[in-house]
């Protein structure tokens, strides 16, 4: 698993916590930051997934 996927998942979790705390406390800025962190995490996770897929494809070609 690519490190970007791990970091992306962690970023998403952090963002969800921020968003929830923002909702509970009525802090719109913190809530917005949380949503932004989640988007950044999803993007990083997707990049890691693409890297994993590319590595698998290269490994498969080398095995042939």
Coordinates of C-alpha atoms in Angstrom, one line a residue:
X1 CA 0.0 0.0 0.0
X2 CA 1.4 3.4 -1.0
X3 CA 2.1 5.8 1.8
X4 CA -0.1 8.4 0.1
X5 CA -3.1 6.2 0.7
X6 CA -2.3 5.9 4.4
X7 CA -1.7 9.6 4.7
X8 CA -4.8 10.4 2.8
X9 CA -6.9 8.2 5.0
X10 CA -5.5 9.9 8.1
X11 CA -6.2 13.3 6.6
X12 CA -9.8 12.3 5.9
X13 CA -10.2 11.1 9.5
X14 CA -8.7 14.3 10.9
X15 CA -11.0 16.4 8.7
X16 CA -14.1 14.4 9.8
X17 CA -13.2 15.1 13.5
X18 CA -12.7 18.8 12.7
X19 CA -16.0 19.0 10.9
X20 CA -17.8 17.3 13.7
X21 CA -16.3 19.6 16.4
X22 CA -17.1 22.6 14.2
X23 CA -20.7 21.5 14.0
X24 CA -21.0 20.8 17.7
X25 CA -19.4 24.1 18.7
X26 CA -21.0 26.2 16.0
X27 CA -17.6 27.1 14.5
X28 CA -18.2 27.4 10.8
X29 CA -14.5 28.1 10.1
X30 CA -13.5 24.8 11.8
X31 CA -16.3 23.0 10.0
X32 CA -15.1 24.3 6.7
X33 CA -11.5 23.4 7.4
X34 CA -12.6 19.9 8.2
X35 CA -14.4 19.6 4.9
X36 CA -11.3 20.8 3.1
X37 CA -9.1 18.3 4.9
X38 CA -11.4 15.5 3.9
X39 CA -11.3 16.6 0.3
X40 CA -7.5 16.8 0.4
X41 CA -7.4 13.4 2.1
X42 CA -9.6 11.8 -0.6
X43 CA -7.4 13.3 -3.3
X44 CA -4.2 12.0 -1.7
X45 CA -5.8 8.6 -1.2
X46 CA -6.8 8.5 -4.9
X47 CA -3.2 9.4 -5.9
X48 CA -1.9 6.6 -3.7
X49 CA -4.4 4.2 -5.4
X50 CA -3.2 5.2 -8.8
X51 CA 0.4 4.6 -7.7
X52 CA -0.5 1.2 -6.4
X53 CA -2.2 0.3 -9.6
X54 CA 0.8 1.4 -11.7
X55 CA 3.1 -0.6 -9.5
X56 CA 0.9 -3.7 -9.9
X57 CA 0.8 -3.2 -13.7
X58 CA 4.6 -2.9 -13.9
X59 CA 5.1 -6.0 -11.7
X60 CA 2.7 -7.9 -13.9
X61 CA 4.6 -6.9 -17.1
X62 CA 7.9 -7.9 -15.5
X63 CA 6.5 -11.3 -14.6
X64 CA 5.6 -12.1 -18.2

